Each structure stands twice: as C-alpha cells, then as structure tokens.
PDB file of C-alpha atoms in Angstrom:
ATOM      1  CA  MET A   1     124.968 178.237  71.440  1.00  0.00           C
ATOM      2  CA  SER A   2     123.369 179.933  74.357  1.00  0.00           C
ATOM      3  CA  ARG A   3     124.969 181.967  76.348  1.00  0.00           C
ATOM      4  CA  CYS A   4     122.199 180.769  79.019  1.00  0.00           C
ATOM      5  CA  LEU A   5     123.775 177.004  79.495  1.00  0.00           C
ATOM      6  CA  VAL A   6     126.857 178.440  81.397  1.00  0.00           C
ATOM      7  CA  ILE A   7     124.123 179.668  84.164  1.00  0.00           C
ATOM      8  CA  PRO A   8     123.952 176.276  86.066  1.00  0.00           C
ATOM      9  CA  VAL A   9     127.485 176.160  86.185  1.00  0.00           C
ATOM     10  CA  VAL A  10     128.061 179.749  87.678  1.00  0.00           C
ATOM     11  CA  VAL A  11     125.416 179.032  90.454  1.00  0.00           C
ATOM     12  CA  LYS A  12     126.743 176.789  91.094  1.00  0.00           C
ATOM     13  CA  GLU A  13     130.132 178.215  91.688  1.00  0.00           C
ATOM     14  CA  ILE A  14     128.689 181.450  93.256  1.00  0.00           C
ATOM     15  CA  LYS A  15     126.577 178.882  95.772  1.00  0.00           C
ATOM     16  CA  MET A  16     123.392 180.690  95.060  1.00  0.00           C
ATOM     17  CA  CYS A  17     119.845 179.859  97.205  1.00  0.00           C
ATOM     18  CA  ARG A  18     117.809 177.298  95.174  1.00  0.00           C
ATOM     19  CA  TYR A  19     114.942 180.316  95.198  1.00  0.00           C
ATOM     20  CA  SER A  20     117.280 182.942  93.422  1.00  0.00           C
ATOM     21  CA  ALA A  21     118.894 179.745  91.662  1.00  0.00           C
ATOM     22  CA  PHE A  22     115.333 178.468  89.927  1.00  0.00           C
ATOM     23  CA  LEU A  23     114.466 182.528  89.600  1.00  0.00           C
ATOM     24  CA  LEU A  24     117.856 183.110  87.137  1.00  0.00           C
ATOM     25  CA  LEU A  25     116.826 180.283  84.938  1.00  0.00           C
ATOM     26  CA  ALA A  26     113.565 181.357  84.574  1.00  0.00           C
ATOM     27  CA  LEU A  27     114.817 184.792  82.926  1.00  0.00           C
ATOM     28  CA  CYS A  28     117.167 183.114  81.046  1.00  0.00           C
ATOM     29  CA  VAL A  29     114.326 180.438  79.706  1.00  0.00           C
ATOM     30  CA  ALA A  30     112.626 183.886  79.065  1.00  0.00           C
ATOM     31  CA  PHE A  31     115.236 185.316  77.457  1.00  0.00           C
ATOM     32  CA  GLU A  32     115.671 182.035  74.932  1.00  0.00           C
ATOM     33  CA  ALA A  33     111.851 182.559  74.321  1.00  0.00           C
ATOM     34  CA  THR A  34     112.423 186.368  72.972  1.00  0.00           C
ATOM     35  CA  GLN A  35     115.582 185.652  71.277  1.00  0.00           C
ATOM     36  CA  ALA A  36     113.558 182.293  69.111  1.00  0.00           C
ATOM     37  CA  GLU A  37     111.153 184.693  68.130  1.00  0.00           C
ATOM     38  CA  GLU A  38     113.263 187.502  67.152  1.00  0.00           C
ATOM     39  CA  GLN A  39     115.910 185.409  65.204  1.00  0.00           C
ATOM     40  CA  LEU A  40     112.753 184.997  62.616  1.00  0.00           C
ATOM     41  CA  GLN A  41     112.246 187.961  60.533  1.00  0.00           C
ATOM     42  CA  ILE A  42     109.421 187.311  57.799  1.00  0.00           C
ATOM     43  CA  ILE A  43     110.054 189.116  54.672  1.00  0.00           C
ATOM     44  CA  SER A  44     107.178 187.824  52.902  1.00  0.00           C
ATOM     45  CA  LEU A  45     104.290 186.065  53.529  1.00  0.00           C
ATOM     46  CA  LYS A  46     101.331 184.206  51.411  1.00  0.00           C
ATOM     47  CA  ARG A  47      98.733 182.095  51.547  1.00  0.00           C
ATOM     48  CA  VAL A  48      99.112 179.119  49.075  1.00  0.00           C
ATOM     49  CA  ASP A  49      96.237 176.176  48.621  1.00  0.00           C
ATOM     50  CA  GLU A  50      96.796 173.086  46.452  1.00  0.00           C
ATOM     51  CA  PRO A  51      93.283 171.096  45.467  1.00  0.00           C
ATOM     52  CA  PRO A  52      92.252 169.084  48.706  1.00  0.00           C
ATOM     53  CA  ARG A  53      94.074 165.166  48.811  1.00  0.00           C
ATOM     54  CA  TYR A  54      92.334 164.412  52.093  1.00  0.00           C
ATOM     55  CA  SER A  55      88.596 164.978  53.915  1.00  0.00           C
ATOM     56  CA  ASP A  56      89.407 166.556  56.657  1.00  0.00           C
ATOM     57  CA  ASP A  57      91.219 169.170  53.811  1.00  0.00           C
ATOM     58  CA  LYS A  58      87.743 171.052  54.201  1.00  0.00           C
ATOM     59  CA  ASN A  59      89.525 172.746  57.313  1.00  0.00           C
ATOM     60  CA  CYS A  60      91.689 174.810  54.994  1.00  0.00           C
ATOM     61  CA  ALA A  61      88.845 176.666  53.752  1.00  0.00           C
ATOM     62  CA  THR A  62      89.103 178.713  57.391  1.00  0.00           C
ATOM     63  CA  TRP A  63      92.475 178.272  58.518  1.00  0.00           C
ATOM     64  CA  ARG A  64      94.563 181.536  58.626  1.00  0.00           C
ATOM     65  CA  MET A  65      97.608 182.529  60.096  1.00  0.00           C
ATOM     66  CA  ALA A  66      99.112 185.894  60.403  1.00  0.00           C
ATOM     67  CA  GLU A  67     102.792 187.017  60.521  1.00  0.00           C
ATOM     68  CA  SER A  68     102.589 187.321  64.576  1.00  0.00           C
ATOM     69  CA  GLN A  69     101.117 183.597  64.622  1.00  0.00           C
ATOM     70  CA  VAL A  70     104.290 181.778  62.624  1.00  0.00           C
ATOM     71  CA  LYS A  71     106.271 184.025  65.053  1.00  0.00           C
ATOM     72  CA  GLN A  72     104.427 182.986  67.927  1.00  0.00           C
ATOM     73  CA  ALA A  73     104.263 179.465  66.483  1.00  0.00           C
ATOM     74  CA  PHE A  74     108.207 179.184  65.385  1.00  0.00           C
ATOM     75  CA  ARG A  75     108.770 179.914  69.092  1.00  0.00           C
ATOM     76  CA  ARG A  76     107.135 176.603  70.470  1.00  0.00           C
ATOM     77  CA  MET A  77     108.937 174.793  67.912  1.00  0.00           C
ATOM     78  CA  ASP A  78     111.276 172.308  68.255  1.00  0.00           C
ATOM     79  CA  ARG A  79     113.427 171.393  65.291  1.00  0.00           C
ATOM     80  CA  VAL A  80     114.135 167.932  64.521  1.00  0.00           C
ATOM     81  CA  ASP A  81     115.141 165.959  61.264  1.00  0.00           C
ATOM     82  CA  ALA A  82     113.027 164.868  58.146  1.00  0.00           C
ATOM     83  CA  GLY A  83     111.923 161.413  59.195  1.00  0.00           C
ATOM     84  CA  THR A  84     110.412 162.600  62.287  1.00  0.00           C
ATOM     85  CA  TRP A  85     108.636 165.330  60.472  1.00  0.00           C
ATOM     86  CA  HIS A  86     107.623 162.872  57.758  1.00  0.00           C
ATOM     87  CA  VAL A  87     106.692 160.081  60.583  1.00  0.00           C
ATOM     88  CA  ALA A  88     104.953 162.802  62.674  1.00  0.00           C
ATOM     89  CA  CYS A  89     103.083 165.425  60.976  1.00  0.00           C
ATOM     90  CA  SER A  90     100.216 165.956  58.854  1.00  0.00           C
ATOM     91  CA  VAL A  91     100.524 167.515  56.039  1.00  0.00           C
ATOM     92  CA  TYR A  92      97.557 169.639  54.708  1.00  0.00           C
ATOM     93  CA  SER A  93      96.662 171.389  51.568  1.00  0.00           C
ATOM     94  CA  CYS A  94      96.831 174.898  52.889  1.00  0.00           C
ATOM     95  CA  THR A  95     100.119 176.435  53.660  1.00  0.00           C
ATOM     96  CA  TYR A  96     101.391 180.140  53.456  1.00  0.00           C
ATOM     97  CA  GLN A  97     104.771 180.467  52.045  1.00  0.00           C
ATOM     98  CA  GLY A  98     107.278 183.168  51.931  1.00  0.00           C
ATOM     99  CA  LYS A  99     110.680 184.293  52.452  1.00  0.00           C
ATOM    100  CA  VAL A 100     112.304 184.601  56.136  1.00  0.00           C
ATOM    101  CA  LYS A 101     115.500 185.793  57.557  1.00  0.00           C
ATOM    102  CA  TYR A 102     116.418 182.903  60.652  1.00  0.00           C
ATOM    103  CA  MET A 103     120.020 182.947  62.202  1.00  0.00           C
ATOM    104  CA  SER A 104     121.790 185.598  59.661  1.00  0.00           C
ATOM    105  CA  LYS A 105     120.292 183.308  56.596  1.00  0.00           C
ATOM    106  CA  THR A 106     117.783 183.724  54.285  1.00  0.00           C
ATOM    107  CA  TYR A 107     115.293 181.208  53.556  1.00  0.00           C
ATOM    108  CA  ASP A 108     112.192 179.905  51.653  1.00  0.00           C
ATOM    109  CA  MET A 109     109.674 178.965  54.163  1.00  0.00           C
ATOM    110  CA  GLU A 110     106.454 176.778  54.241  1.00  0.00           C
ATOM    111  CA  ALA A 111     103.676 176.540  56.681  1.00  0.00           C
ATOM    112  CA  ASN A 112     101.284 174.173  57.073  1.00  0.00           C
ATOM    113  CA  ALA A 113      98.408 173.429  58.678  1.00  0.00           C
ATOM    114  CA  GLY A 114      99.525 170.346  60.081  1.00  0.00           C
ATOM    115  CA  SER A 115     102.172 172.236  62.782  1.00  0.00           C
ATOM    116  CA  ALA A 116     105.207 172.045  60.630  1.00  0.00           C
ATOM    117  CA  ILE A 117     107.221 174.875  59.362  1.00  0.00           C
ATOM    118  CA  ILE A 118     110.078 174.014  57.229  1.00  0.00           C
ATOM    119  CA  LEU A 119     113.247 176.803  55.918  1.00  0.00           C
ATOM    120  CA  PHE A 120     114.773 176.167  52.985  1.00  0.00           C
ATOM    121  CA  ASN A 121     117.544 177.649  50.866  1.00  0.00           C
ATOM    122  CA  GLU A 122     119.088 176.933  47.506  1.00  0.00           C
ATOM    123  CA  GLY A 123     119.351 173.324  48.236  1.00  0.00           C
ATOM    124  CA  GLU A 124     122.094 174.450  51.003  1.00  0.00           C
ATOM    125  CA  GLU A 125     119.968 172.527  53.764  1.00  0.00           C
ATOM    126  CA  THR A 126     116.480 172.187  54.565  1.00  0.00           C
ATOM    127  CA  LEU A 127     115.088 172.693  58.345  1.00  0.00           C
ATOM    128  CA  TYR A 128     112.307 171.257  59.771  1.00  0.00           C
ATOM    129  CA  PHE A 129     110.033 172.659  62.702  1.00  0.00           C
ATOM    130  CA  ILE A 130     106.880 171.078  64.398  1.00  0.00           C
ATOM    131  CA  ASP A 131     105.257 171.852  67.211  1.00  0.00           C
ATOM    132  CA  ARG A 132     103.751 168.321  69.165  1.00  0.00           C
ATOM    133  CA  LYS A 133     101.373 170.333  71.215  1.00  0.00           C
ATOM    134  CA  LYS A 134      97.899 171.755  69.695  1.00  0.00           C
ATOM    135  CA  ARG A 135      97.542 175.217  69.287  1.00  0.00           C
ATOM    136  CA  PRO A 136      94.968 177.417  67.947  1.00  0.00           C
ATOM    137  CA  TYR A 137      96.631 178.688  65.097  1.00  0.00           C
ATOM    138  CA  PHE A 138      97.097 175.065  63.506  1.00  0.00           C
ATOM    139  CA  LEU A 139      94.592 172.871  62.665  1.00  0.00           C
ATOM    140  CA  GLU A 140      96.449 169.887  64.431  1.00  0.00           C
ATOM    141  CA  ALA A 141      99.256 169.132  66.403  1.00  0.00           C
ATOM    142  CA  CYS A 142     102.484 166.819  64.921  1.00  0.00           C
ATOM    143  CA  THR A 143     101.273 163.394  66.975  1.00  0.00           C
ATOM    144  CA  GLY A 144     103.539 160.500  64.903  1.00  0.00           C
ATOM    145  CA  GLU A 145      99.661 158.779  64.082  1.00  0.00           C
ATOM    146  CA  GLU A 146      99.829 158.737  59.774  1.00  0.00           C
ATOM    147  CA  LYS A 147      96.806 160.190  58.240  1.00  0.00           C
ATOM    148  CA  LYS A 148      94.570 158.257  56.907  1.00  0.00           C
ATOM    149  CA  GLU A 149      93.573 158.178  53.222  1.00  0.00           C
TER     150      GLU A 149
END
C-alpha cells in the first residue's frame, strides 16, 4: 500500500498544527497522483473502431485520445469490479487498444470512449478502471444509467 497512509499517524504523534498537517496531506495526495500516472507505462496504442451499435456512436468519428491523455485519465480513475463497470459505463464502438505496463506487470489494455479503461493479461486477471466525472478526453462519464438502444 501507500507510504502516505502512515502520515496521519505520524502527524498525530508529533502533534503538528492543523495547517502543517493539511499541507503535509496535500503533498502526499499530489505525490500519490504522480505515482499513479507513472505506474502506467504505455508500450503500444492504436485506435480500433467496431461497427456502430447505437445512435450516439456517431460521436466516435471525432473522438481521439493521445497517449498523454490515457495516462492522465488513468490517474483520475477509480478501480472497480466488473459488475460496477458493467452497470455504470456505456460502451462505445470506438476504443484504443494496446499494451501497457502497470504495477510491474504487462497487460493488454482497452480504453473506451465511455470513460473506462480495462487491463487484462492472458486470463490471469482483469482490472477495471472508470471515471464518474465528465472529462474532455471521453465522450461521457460513467454514471450508472444504462444506455438505450
């Protein structure tokens, strides 16, 4: 786990003033965000489009995502289980697929325009990451509302 989880205990033990404790916590959060972005190393990335399934898949024509945006998106996402991903996120016919290194393991990756990144490796494990906030690099946020056909 994170080294930063120890900080509140350390802060309590040395009895820092509240402002110093807040500043220390803010630095810790910034450090963690940087670490998360650095933990995802993109090895390869290519756009893959399937035939449109829904009317709003027409938005796929203009959707693009650069490597830097994939890393930025990943840093802001929450890891969830498959059931949460299935209910919360719309799946568009436009994706980016590739290979990434995450936490010292190599995974196949799929970044979907519906605010989801999925990492999987040879049937060993599948990791789901979603974003519940609307970001400029996705077509919509994962909201929990099912997409209508």
